[in-house]
Amino acid sequence: MTDAIKIDVWSDIACPWCYIGKRNLETGLAEVAGDDDAPRVEVTFHSFELAPDTPVDFDGSELDFLVGHKGMAREQVEQMLQRVTDVAAGAGLAYRFDILQHTNTVKAHELIHHAKANGRQLEVTERLMQAYFTEGRHVGRIDDLVDIAAEAGLDPDGAREALESGRHLPDVRRDQEQARAYGINGVPFFVIDGKYGVSGAQPPQAFAQVARQVWAERRAAGEPAA
């Protein structure tokens, strides 16, 4: 059987383009799943903090944060948020920047690594992004993260222990070091089979195309069929 194509995704829970990119990737892979010789794909998420200096409890809206953090005019930020909301809607995501609770994401990344160790990484990543961008949930505090972990099928006591001990923080830092080694300075960033880099929230067709291309290259190289 031909080995699965490995897609490594660097992203941040607080990155609106990362959730769009995730959904577009899933849509593109769903398209190729109907091929006669459908590629097998394994997706893994990796940690990237866009604003590691953000406090856990930020006093203000997403608009306030971006105006202060990026030094942009308020009207310009409003237009930017409306644009990303419209793009997200095109991907089937209902962003709610009016209720979003901006926070530090390092604990959310630790939870994703805990979920990976327990076979629930994709479910927890989806649940975190959904909670943050569409439900106005807080994803920076341990109590809130434990609730989200349970909703995604993880044992809440195990999740709490992992977060309170900080035992997955070294995993987060290793992901960040790997991102620096790759030269990644913005997310989402997709590494396909360790040799192709795809930057940004590309449309579903782009992900479908690269999956088919890599699968065809393997076939041409003589890898056995399933």
Coordinates of N, CA and C in Angstrom, one line a residue:
M1 N 0.8 -1.2 0.0 CA 0.0 0.0 0.0 C 0.9 1.2 0.0
T2 N 0.5 2.2 -0.9 CA 1.3 3.5 -0.9 C 1.1 4.2 0.4
D3 N 2.2 4.8 1.0 CA 2.1 5.5 2.2 C 1.2 6.8 2.0
A4 N 0.6 7.2 3.0 CA -0.3 8.4 2.9 C 0.6 9.7 2.7
I5 N 0.1 10.6 1.9 CA 0.7 11.9 1.8 C 0.6 12.6 3.1
K6 N 1.7 13.2 3.6 CA 1.7 13.9 4.9 C 1.5 15.4 4.6
I7 N 0.5 16.0 5.2 CA 0.3 17.4 5.2 C 0.5 18.0 6.6
D8 N 1.5 18.7 6.8 CA 1.8 19.4 8.1 C 1.4 20.8 8.0
V9 N 0.5 21.2 8.9 CA -0.1 22.6 8.9 C 0.3 23.4 10.1
W10 N 1.0 24.5 9.8 CA 1.3 25.4 10.9 C 0.2 26.5 11.0
S11 N -0.4 26.6 12.2 CA -1.5 27.6 12.3 C -1.6 28.0 13.7
D12 N -2.5 29.0 13.9 CA -2.8 29.5 15.2 C -4.3 29.6 15.4
I13 N -4.8 29.2 16.6 CA -6.2 29.3 16.9 C -6.8 30.7 16.6
A14 N -6.0 31.7 16.9 CA -6.5 33.1 16.7 C -6.3 33.7 15.4
C15 N -5.9 32.9 14.4 CA -5.7 33.3 13.0 C -6.9 33.1 12.2
P16 N -7.7 34.1 11.7 CA -8.9 33.9 10.9 C -8.6 33.2 9.6
W17 N -7.5 33.4 9.0 CA -7.2 32.8 7.7 C -6.8 31.3 7.9
C18 N -6.4 31.0 9.1 CA -6.0 29.6 9.4 C -7.3 28.7 9.4
Y19 N -8.4 29.2 10.0 CA -9.6 28.4 10.0 C -10.2 28.3 8.6
I20 N -10.1 29.4 7.8 CA -10.5 29.3 6.4 C -9.6 28.4 5.6
G21 N -8.3 28.4 5.8 CA -7.4 27.5 5.2 C -7.7 26.1 5.5
K22 N -8.0 25.8 6.8 CA -8.3 24.5 7.2 C -9.6 23.9 6.5
R23 N -10.6 24.8 6.4 CA -11.8 24.3 5.8 C -11.6 24.1 4.3
N24 N -10.8 25.0 3.7 CA -10.5 24.8 2.2 C -9.7 23.6 2.0
L25 N -8.8 23.3 2.9 CA -8.0 22.0 2.7 C -9.0 20.8 2.8
E26 N -9.9 20.8 3.8 CA -10.8 19.7 3.9 C -11.7 19.6 2.7
T27 N -12.1 20.7 2.2 CA -13.0 20.7 1.0 C -12.2 20.1 -0.2
G28 N -11.0 20.6 -0.4 CA -10.2 20.1 -1.5 C -9.9 18.6 -1.4
L29 N -9.6 18.1 -0.1 CA -9.3 16.7 0.1 C -10.6 15.8 -0.1
A30 N -11.8 16.4 0.2 CA -13.0 15.7 0.0 C -13.3 15.5 -1.5
E31 N -12.8 16.5 -2.3 CA -13.0 16.4 -3.7 C -12.2 15.2 -4.3
V32 N -10.9 15.1 -3.9 CA -10.1 14.1 -4.4 C -10.4 12.7 -3.9
A33 N -11.2 12.7 -2.8 CA -11.5 11.4 -2.2 C -12.5 10.6 -3.1
G34 N -13.1 11.3 -4.1 CA -13.9 10.6 -5.0 C -13.2 10.1 -6.3
D35 N -11.9 10.4 -6.4 CA -11.1 9.9 -7.5 C -11.1 8.4 -7.5
D36 N -10.9 7.8 -8.7 CA -10.7 6.3 -8.8 C -9.5 5.9 -8.1
D37 N -8.4 6.6 -8.2 CA -7.2 6.3 -7.4 C -7.0 7.5 -6.4
A38 N -7.8 7.5 -5.4 CA -7.8 8.6 -4.5 C -6.6 8.6 -3.6
P39 N -6.0 9.7 -3.5 CA -4.8 9.9 -2.6 C -5.2 9.6 -1.1
R40 N -4.3 8.9 -0.4 CA -4.4 8.8 1.0 C -3.7 9.9 1.7
V41 N -4.3 10.6 2.6 CA -3.7 11.8 3.2 C -3.7 11.8 4.7
E42 N -2.7 12.2 5.3 CA -2.6 12.3 6.8 C -2.3 13.8 7.2
V43 N -3.2 14.4 7.9 CA -3.0 15.8 8.2 C -2.6 16.0 9.7
T44 N -1.6 16.8 9.9 CA -1.1 17.0 11.3 C -1.0 18.5 11.5
F45 N -1.5 19.0 12.6 CA -1.4 20.5 12.9 C -0.3 20.8 13.8
H46 N 0.4 21.9 13.6 CA 1.5 22.3 14.4 C 1.3 23.8 14.9
S47 N 2.0 24.1 16.0 CA 1.8 25.3 16.7 C 2.5 26.5 16.1
F48 N 1.8 27.6 16.1 CA 2.4 28.9 15.7 C 1.6 30.0 16.4
E49 N 2.3 30.8 17.2 CA 1.7 31.9 17.9 C 1.9 33.2 17.2
L50 N 0.8 33.8 16.7 CA 0.9 35.1 16.0 C 1.2 36.2 17.0
A51 N 0.7 36.2 18.2 CA 0.9 37.3 19.1 C 1.2 36.7 20.5
P52 N 2.3 36.1 20.8 CA 2.6 35.5 22.0 C 2.6 36.4 23.2
D53 N 2.7 37.7 23.0 CA 2.6 38.6 24.1 C 1.2 39.0 24.5
T54 N 0.2 38.5 23.9 CA -1.2 38.8 24.2 C -1.5 38.3 25.6
P55 N -2.2 39.1 26.4 CA -2.6 38.6 27.8 C -3.7 37.6 27.6
V56 N -3.9 36.7 28.6 CA -4.9 35.7 28.6 C -6.3 36.4 28.6
D57 N -6.4 37.4 29.4 CA -7.7 38.2 29.5 C -7.4 39.6 28.9
F58 N -7.7 39.8 27.6 CA -7.5 41.1 27.0 C -8.7 41.9 27.2
D59 N -8.5 43.1 27.6 CA -9.6 44.0 27.9 C -9.9 44.8 26.7
G60 N -10.9 44.3 25.9 CA -11.2 45.0 24.7 C -11.7 44.1 23.6
S61 N -12.1 44.6 22.5 CA -12.6 43.8 21.4 C -11.4 43.4 20.4
E62 N -11.8 42.6 19.4 CA -10.8 42.2 18.4 C -10.4 43.5 17.6
L63 N -11.3 44.4 17.4 CA -11.1 45.6 16.8 C -10.1 46.4 17.6
D64 N -10.3 46.5 18.9 CA -9.4 47.3 19.7 C -8.0 46.7 19.7
F65 N -7.9 45.3 19.7 CA -6.6 44.7 19.7 C -5.8 45.0 18.4
L66 N -6.5 44.9 17.3 CA -5.8 45.1 16.0 C -5.4 46.5 15.8
V67 N -6.2 47.4 16.3 CA -5.9 48.9 16.2 C -4.6 49.1 17.0
G68 N -4.6 48.6 18.2 CA -3.4 48.8 19.1 C -2.2 48.0 18.7
H69 N -2.4 46.7 18.3 CA -1.3 45.8 18.0 C -0.6 46.2 16.6
K70 N -1.5 46.5 15.6 CA -0.9 46.7 14.3 C -0.8 48.2 14.0
G71 N -1.3 49.1 14.8 CA -1.2 50.5 14.6 C -2.0 51.0 13.4
M72 N -3.0 50.2 13.0 CA -3.8 50.6 11.9 C -5.0 51.5 12.3
A73 N -5.5 52.3 11.3 CA -6.6 53.1 11.6 C -7.9 52.2 11.8
R74 N -8.7 52.7 12.7 CA -9.9 51.9 13.1 C -10.8 51.6 11.9
E75 N -11.0 52.5 11.0 CA -11.8 52.3 9.8 C -11.2 51.2 8.9
Q76 N -9.8 51.2 8.8 CA -9.1 50.2 8.0 C -9.3 48.8 8.6
V77 N -9.2 48.7 9.9 CA -9.4 47.4 10.6 C -10.8 46.9 10.4
E78 N -11.8 47.8 10.5 CA -13.2 47.4 10.3 C -13.4 46.8 8.9
Q79 N -12.8 47.5 7.9 CA -12.9 47.0 6.5 C -12.2 45.6 6.4
M80 N -11.0 45.5 7.1 CA -10.3 44.2 7.0 C -11.1 43.1 7.6
L81 N -11.7 43.3 8.8 CA -12.5 42.3 9.4 C -13.8 41.9 8.6
Q82 N -14.4 42.9 8.0 CA -15.5 42.6 7.1 C -15.1 41.8 5.9
R83 N -13.9 42.0 5.4 CA -13.5 41.3 4.2 C -13.2 39.8 4.6
V84 N -12.6 39.6 5.8 CA -12.3 38.2 6.2 C -13.6 37.5 6.6
T85 N -14.5 38.2 7.1 CA -15.8 37.7 7.4 C -16.5 37.2 6.2
D86 N -16.4 38.0 5.1 CA -17.1 37.6 3.8 C -16.4 36.4 3.2
V87 N -15.0 36.3 3.3 CA -14.3 35.2 2.8 C -14.6 33.9 3.6
A88 N -14.7 34.1 4.9 CA -15.0 32.9 5.7 C -16.4 32.4 5.4
A89 N -17.4 33.3 5.1 CA -18.7 32.9 4.8 C -18.7 32.1 3.5
G90 N -17.8 32.4 2.6 CA -17.7 31.6 1.3 C -17.2 30.2 1.6
A91 N -16.5 30.1 2.7 CA -16.0 28.7 3.1 C -16.9 28.0 4.0
G92 N -18.1 28.6 4.3 CA -19.1 28.0 5.1 C -18.9 28.3 6.6
L93 N -18.1 29.3 7.0 CA -17.9 29.7 8.3 C -18.5 31.0 8.7
A94 N -19.2 31.1 9.8 CA -19.9 32.3 10.2 C -19.1 33.0 11.3
Y95 N -18.2 33.8 10.9 CA -17.3 34.5 11.9 C -18.1 35.6 12.7
R96 N -17.8 35.7 14.0 CA -18.5 36.7 14.8 C -17.4 37.5 15.6
F97 N -16.8 38.5 14.9 CA -15.8 39.3 15.5 C -16.4 40.2 16.6
D98 N -17.7 40.4 16.5 CA -18.3 41.3 17.5 C -18.4 40.6 18.9
I99 N -18.3 39.3 19.0 CA -18.3 38.6 20.3 C -17.0 37.9 20.6
L100 N -16.1 37.9 19.7 CA -14.8 37.2 19.8 C -14.1 37.7 21.1
Q101 N -13.5 36.7 21.8 CA -12.7 37.1 23.0 C -11.2 36.8 22.8
H102 N -10.5 37.9 22.5 CA -9.1 37.8 22.1 C -8.3 37.3 23.4
T103 N -7.4 36.4 23.1 CA -6.6 35.8 24.3 C -5.3 35.3 23.8
N104 N -4.5 34.9 24.8 CA -3.2 34.2 24.5 C -3.6 32.8 24.1
T105 N -2.9 32.2 23.1 CA -3.3 30.9 22.6 C -2.3 29.7 23.0
V106 N -1.3 30.0 23.8 CA -0.3 29.0 24.1 C -1.0 27.7 24.7
K107 N -1.9 27.9 25.7 CA -2.6 26.8 26.3 C -3.5 26.0 25.3
A108 N -4.1 26.7 24.4 CA -4.8 26.0 23.3 C -3.9 25.2 22.5
H109 N -2.7 25.6 22.2 CA -1.8 24.8 21.5 C -1.3 23.6 22.3
E110 N -1.1 23.8 23.6 CA -0.8 22.7 24.5 C -1.9 21.6 24.4
L111 N -3.2 22.1 24.4 CA -4.3 21.2 24.4 C -4.3 20.4 23.1
I112 N -4.0 21.0 22.0 CA -3.9 20.4 20.7 C -2.9 19.2 20.7
H113 N -1.8 19.5 21.3 CA -0.7 18.4 21.5 C -1.2 17.3 22.4
H114 N -1.9 17.6 23.4 CA -2.5 16.6 24.3 C -3.5 15.8 23.5
A115 N -4.3 16.4 22.7 CA -5.3 15.7 21.8 C -4.6 14.8 20.8
K116 N -3.5 15.3 20.3 CA -2.7 14.5 19.3 C -2.3 13.2 20.0
A117 N -1.8 13.3 21.2 CA -1.3 12.1 21.9 C -2.4 11.1 22.2
N118 N -3.7 11.6 22.1 CA -4.8 10.8 22.4 C -5.7 10.6 21.2
G119 N -5.2 10.8 20.0 CA -5.9 10.5 18.8 C -7.1 11.4 18.5
R120 N -7.1 12.6 19.0 CA -8.2 13.5 18.8 C -7.8 14.9 18.3
Q121 N -6.6 15.0 17.7 CA -6.1 16.3 17.3 C -7.0 17.0 16.4
L122 N -7.5 16.4 15.3 CA -8.3 17.1 14.3 C -9.6 17.6 14.9
E123 N -10.2 16.7 15.8 CA -11.5 17.1 16.4 C -11.3 18.3 17.4
V124 N -10.2 18.3 18.1 CA -10.0 19.4 19.1 C -9.6 20.7 18.4
T125 N -8.8 20.6 17.3 CA -8.4 21.8 16.5 C -9.7 22.4 16.0
E126 N -10.6 21.6 15.4 CA -11.8 22.1 14.8 C -12.7 22.8 15.9
R127 N -12.8 22.1 17.0 CA -13.6 22.6 18.1 C -13.1 23.9 18.7
L128 N -11.8 24.1 18.8 CA -11.2 25.3 19.3 C -11.5 26.5 18.4
M129 N -11.3 26.2 17.1 CA -11.5 27.3 16.1 C -12.9 27.7 16.0
Q130 N -13.8 26.7 16.0 CA -15.2 27.0 16.0 C -15.6 27.8 17.2
A131 N -15.2 27.4 18.4 CA -15.5 28.1 19.6 C -15.0 29.5 19.6
Y132 N -13.8 29.7 19.1 CA -13.2 31.1 19.1 C -13.9 32.0 18.1
F133 N -14.0 31.5 16.9 CA -14.4 32.4 15.8 C -15.9 32.5 15.6
T134 N -16.7 31.5 16.0 CA -18.1 31.5 15.7 C -19.0 31.6 17.0
E135 N -18.4 31.2 18.1 CA -19.3 31.1 19.3 C -18.9 32.2 20.4
G136 N -17.8 32.9 20.2 CA -17.4 33.9 21.2 C -16.9 33.2 22.5
R137 N -16.4 32.0 22.5 CA -15.9 31.3 23.6 C -14.5 31.7 24.0
H138 N -14.1 31.6 25.2 CA -12.8 32.0 25.7 C -11.9 30.7 25.5
V139 N -10.8 30.8 24.8 CA -9.9 29.6 24.6 C -8.5 29.8 25.2
G140 N -8.4 30.7 26.2 CA -7.1 30.9 26.8 C -7.0 30.4 28.2
R141 N -8.2 30.2 28.9 CA -8.2 29.8 30.3 C -8.4 28.3 30.4
I142 N -7.7 27.7 31.4 CA -7.7 26.3 31.5 C -9.2 25.7 31.7
D143 N -10.0 26.3 32.5 CA -11.3 25.8 32.8 C -12.1 25.7 31.5
D144 N -12.0 26.8 30.7 CA -12.7 26.8 29.4 C -12.2 25.8 28.4
L145 N -10.9 25.6 28.4 CA -10.3 24.7 27.5 C -10.6 23.2 27.9
V146 N -10.8 23.0 29.2 CA -11.2 21.6 29.6 C -12.6 21.3 29.1
D147 N -13.5 22.3 29.2 CA -14.8 22.1 28.7 C -14.8 21.8 27.2
I148 N -14.0 22.6 26.4 CA -13.9 22.4 25.0 C -13.3 21.0 24.7
A149 N -12.3 20.6 25.5 CA -11.7 19.3 25.3 C -12.7 18.2 25.4
A150 N -13.6 18.3 26.5 CA -14.6 17.3 26.7 C -15.6 17.2 25.6
E151 N -16.0 18.4 25.0 CA -16.9 18.5 23.9 C -16.3 17.8 22.7
A152 N -15.0 17.7 22.6 CA -14.4 17.1 21.4 C -14.0 15.7 21.7
G153 N -14.4 15.1 22.8 CA -14.3 13.7 23.1 C -13.1 13.3 23.9
L154 N -12.4 14.3 24.5 CA -11.3 14.0 25.4 C -11.8 13.9 26.9
D155 N -11.0 13.1 27.7 CA -11.3 13.0 29.1 C -10.9 14.3 29.7
P156 N -11.9 15.0 30.4 CA -11.6 16.3 31.0 C -10.6 16.3 32.1
D157 N -10.5 15.3 32.9 CA -9.5 15.2 33.9 C -8.1 15.1 33.3
G158 N -8.0 14.3 32.3 CA -6.7 14.2 31.6 C -6.3 15.5 31.0
A159 N -7.2 16.2 30.4 CA -6.9 17.4 29.7 C -6.5 18.5 30.8
R160 N -7.2 18.5 31.9 CA -6.8 19.5 32.9 C -5.4 19.2 33.5
E161 N -5.1 17.9 33.7 CA -3.8 17.6 34.2 C -2.7 18.0 33.2
A162 N -2.9 17.8 31.9 CA -2.0 18.2 30.9 C -1.7 19.7 30.8
L163 N -2.8 20.4 31.0 CA -2.7 21.9 30.9 C -2.1 22.5 32.1
E164 N -2.5 22.0 33.3 CA -2.0 22.5 34.5 C -0.5 22.2 34.7
S165 N -0.1 21.0 34.2 CA 1.3 20.6 34.4 C 2.2 21.3 33.3
G166 N 1.6 21.7 32.2 CA 2.4 22.3 31.1 C 3.3 21.3 30.4
R167 N 3.0 20.1 30.5 CA 3.9 19.1 29.9 C 4.0 19.1 28.4
H168 N 3.0 19.7 27.8 CA 3.1 19.8 26.3 C 3.7 21.1 25.8
L169 N 4.1 22.0 26.7 CA 4.7 23.2 26.3 C 6.0 23.0 25.4
P170 N 6.8 22.0 25.8 CA 8.0 21.7 25.0 C 7.6 21.3 23.6
D171 N 6.5 20.6 23.4 CA 6.0 20.2 22.1 C 5.6 21.5 21.2
V172 N 5.0 22.4 21.9 CA 4.7 23.7 21.2 C 5.9 24.4 20.8
R173 N 6.9 24.4 21.7 CA 8.2 25.1 21.3 C 8.9 24.4 20.2
R174 N 8.8 23.1 20.1 CA 9.5 22.4 19.0 C 8.8 22.7 17.7
D175 N 7.5 22.8 17.7 CA 6.8 23.2 16.5 C 7.3 24.5 16.0
Q176 N 7.4 25.5 17.0 CA 7.8 26.8 16.6 C 9.2 26.9 16.1
E177 N 10.1 26.0 16.7 CA 11.5 26.0 16.2 C 11.5 25.4 14.8
Q178 N 10.7 24.4 14.5 CA 10.6 23.8 13.2 C 10.1 24.9 12.2
A179 N 9.1 25.7 12.6 CA 8.6 26.7 11.7 C 9.8 27.7 11.3
R180 N 10.6 28.1 12.3 CA 11.7 29.0 12.1 C 12.7 28.3 11.1
A181 N 12.9 27.0 11.3 CA 13.9 26.3 10.4 C 13.4 26.3 9.0
Y182 N 12.1 26.2 8.8 CA 11.5 26.2 7.5 C 11.4 27.6 6.9
G183 N 11.6 28.6 7.8 CA 11.4 30.0 7.3 C 10.0 30.5 7.3
I184 N 9.1 29.8 8.1 CA 7.7 30.2 8.1 C 7.6 31.4 9.0
N185 N 7.1 32.5 8.5 CA 6.8 33.7 9.3 C 5.4 34.2 9.2
G186 N 4.5 33.4 8.6 CA 3.1 33.7 8.6 C 2.3 32.4 8.4
V187 N 1.1 32.4 8.9 CA 0.2 31.2 8.8 C -1.1 31.6 8.2
P188 N -1.8 30.6 7.7 CA -1.5 29.2 7.6 C -0.4 28.9 6.6
F189 N 0.4 27.8 7.0 CA 1.4 27.4 6.1 C 1.4 25.8 6.0
F190 N 1.3 25.3 4.8 CA 1.1 23.9 4.6 C 2.4 23.3 4.0
V191 N 2.9 22.2 4.6 CA 4.1 21.5 4.1 C 3.6 20.2 3.6
I192 N 3.7 19.9 2.3 CA 3.2 18.7 1.7 C 4.4 17.7 1.5
D193 N 4.3 16.6 2.2 CA 5.3 15.5 2.1 C 6.7 16.0 2.4
G194 N 6.8 17.1 3.1 CA 8.2 17.6 3.5 C 8.9 18.3 2.4
K195 N 8.3 18.5 1.2 CA 9.0 19.0 0.1 C 8.3 20.2 -0.6
Y196 N 7.0 20.3 -0.5 CA 6.3 21.4 -1.1 C 5.7 22.3 0.0
G197 N 5.9 23.6 -0.1 CA 5.3 24.6 0.8 C 4.2 25.3 0.1
V198 N 3.0 25.4 0.8 CA 1.9 26.2 0.3 C 1.5 27.2 1.4
S199 N 1.6 28.5 1.0 CA 1.3 29.5 2.0 C -0.1 30.1 1.8
G200 N -0.7 30.4 2.9 CA -2.0 31.1 2.9 C -3.2 30.2 2.7
A201 N -4.4 30.8 2.9 CA -5.6 30.1 2.8 C -6.0 29.9 1.3
Q202 N -5.4 29.0 0.6 CA -5.6 28.8 -0.8 C -7.0 28.2 -1.0
P203 N -7.5 28.3 -2.2 CA -8.9 27.8 -2.5 C -8.8 26.2 -2.5
P204 N -10.0 25.6 -2.3 CA -10.0 24.1 -2.3 C -9.4 23.5 -3.5
Q205 N -9.5 24.1 -4.7 CA -9.0 23.5 -5.9 C -7.5 23.4 -5.8
A206 N -6.8 24.3 -5.2 CA -5.4 24.3 -5.1 C -4.9 23.1 -4.3
F207 N -5.6 22.8 -3.2 CA -5.3 21.7 -2.3 C -5.6 20.4 -3.1
A208 N -6.6 20.3 -3.8 CA -7.0 19.1 -4.6 C -5.9 18.9 -5.6
Q209 N -5.4 19.9 -6.3 CA -4.4 19.8 -7.3 C -3.1 19.3 -6.8
V210 N -2.7 19.9 -5.6 CA -1.4 19.4 -5.1 C -1.4 18.0 -4.6
A211 N -2.6 17.6 -4.0 CA -2.7 16.2 -3.6 C -2.6 15.2 -4.7
R212 N -3.3 15.6 -5.8 CA -3.3 14.7 -7.0 C -1.9 14.7 -7.6
Q213 N -1.2 15.8 -7.6 CA 0.1 15.9 -8.2 C 1.1 15.0 -7.4
V214 N 1.1 15.2 -6.1 CA 2.0 14.4 -5.3 C 1.7 12.9 -5.4
W215 N 0.4 12.5 -5.4 CA 0.1 11.1 -5.6 C 0.5 10.6 -6.9
A216 N 0.4 11.4 -8.0 CA 0.8 11.0 -9.3 C 2.3 10.8 -9.4
E217 N 3.1 11.7 -8.7 CA 4.5 11.6 -8.6 C 4.9 10.3 -8.0
R218 N 4.2 9.9 -6.9 CA 4.6 8.6 -6.3 C 4.3 7.4 -7.2
R219 N 3.2 7.5 -7.9 CA 2.9 6.4 -8.8 C 4.0 6.3 -9.9
A220 N 4.4 7.5 -10.4 CA 5.4 7.5 -11.5 C 6.7 7.0 -10.9
A221 N 7.0 7.2 -9.7 CA 8.2 6.7 -9.1 C 8.2 5.2 -8.8
G222 N 7.0 4.6 -9.0 CA 7.0 3.1 -8.9 C 6.5 2.6 -7.6
E223 N 5.9 3.5 -6.7 CA 5.4 3.0 -5.5 C 4.2 2.0 -5.7
P224 N 4.1 0.9 -5.0 CA 3.1 0.0 -5.3 C 1.7 0.5 -5.0
A225 N 0.7 0.1 -5.8 CA -0.7 0.5 -5.5 C -1.2 -0.3 -4.4
A226 N -2.3 0.2 -3.8 CA -2.9 -0.4 -2.7 C -3.5 -1.7 -3.1

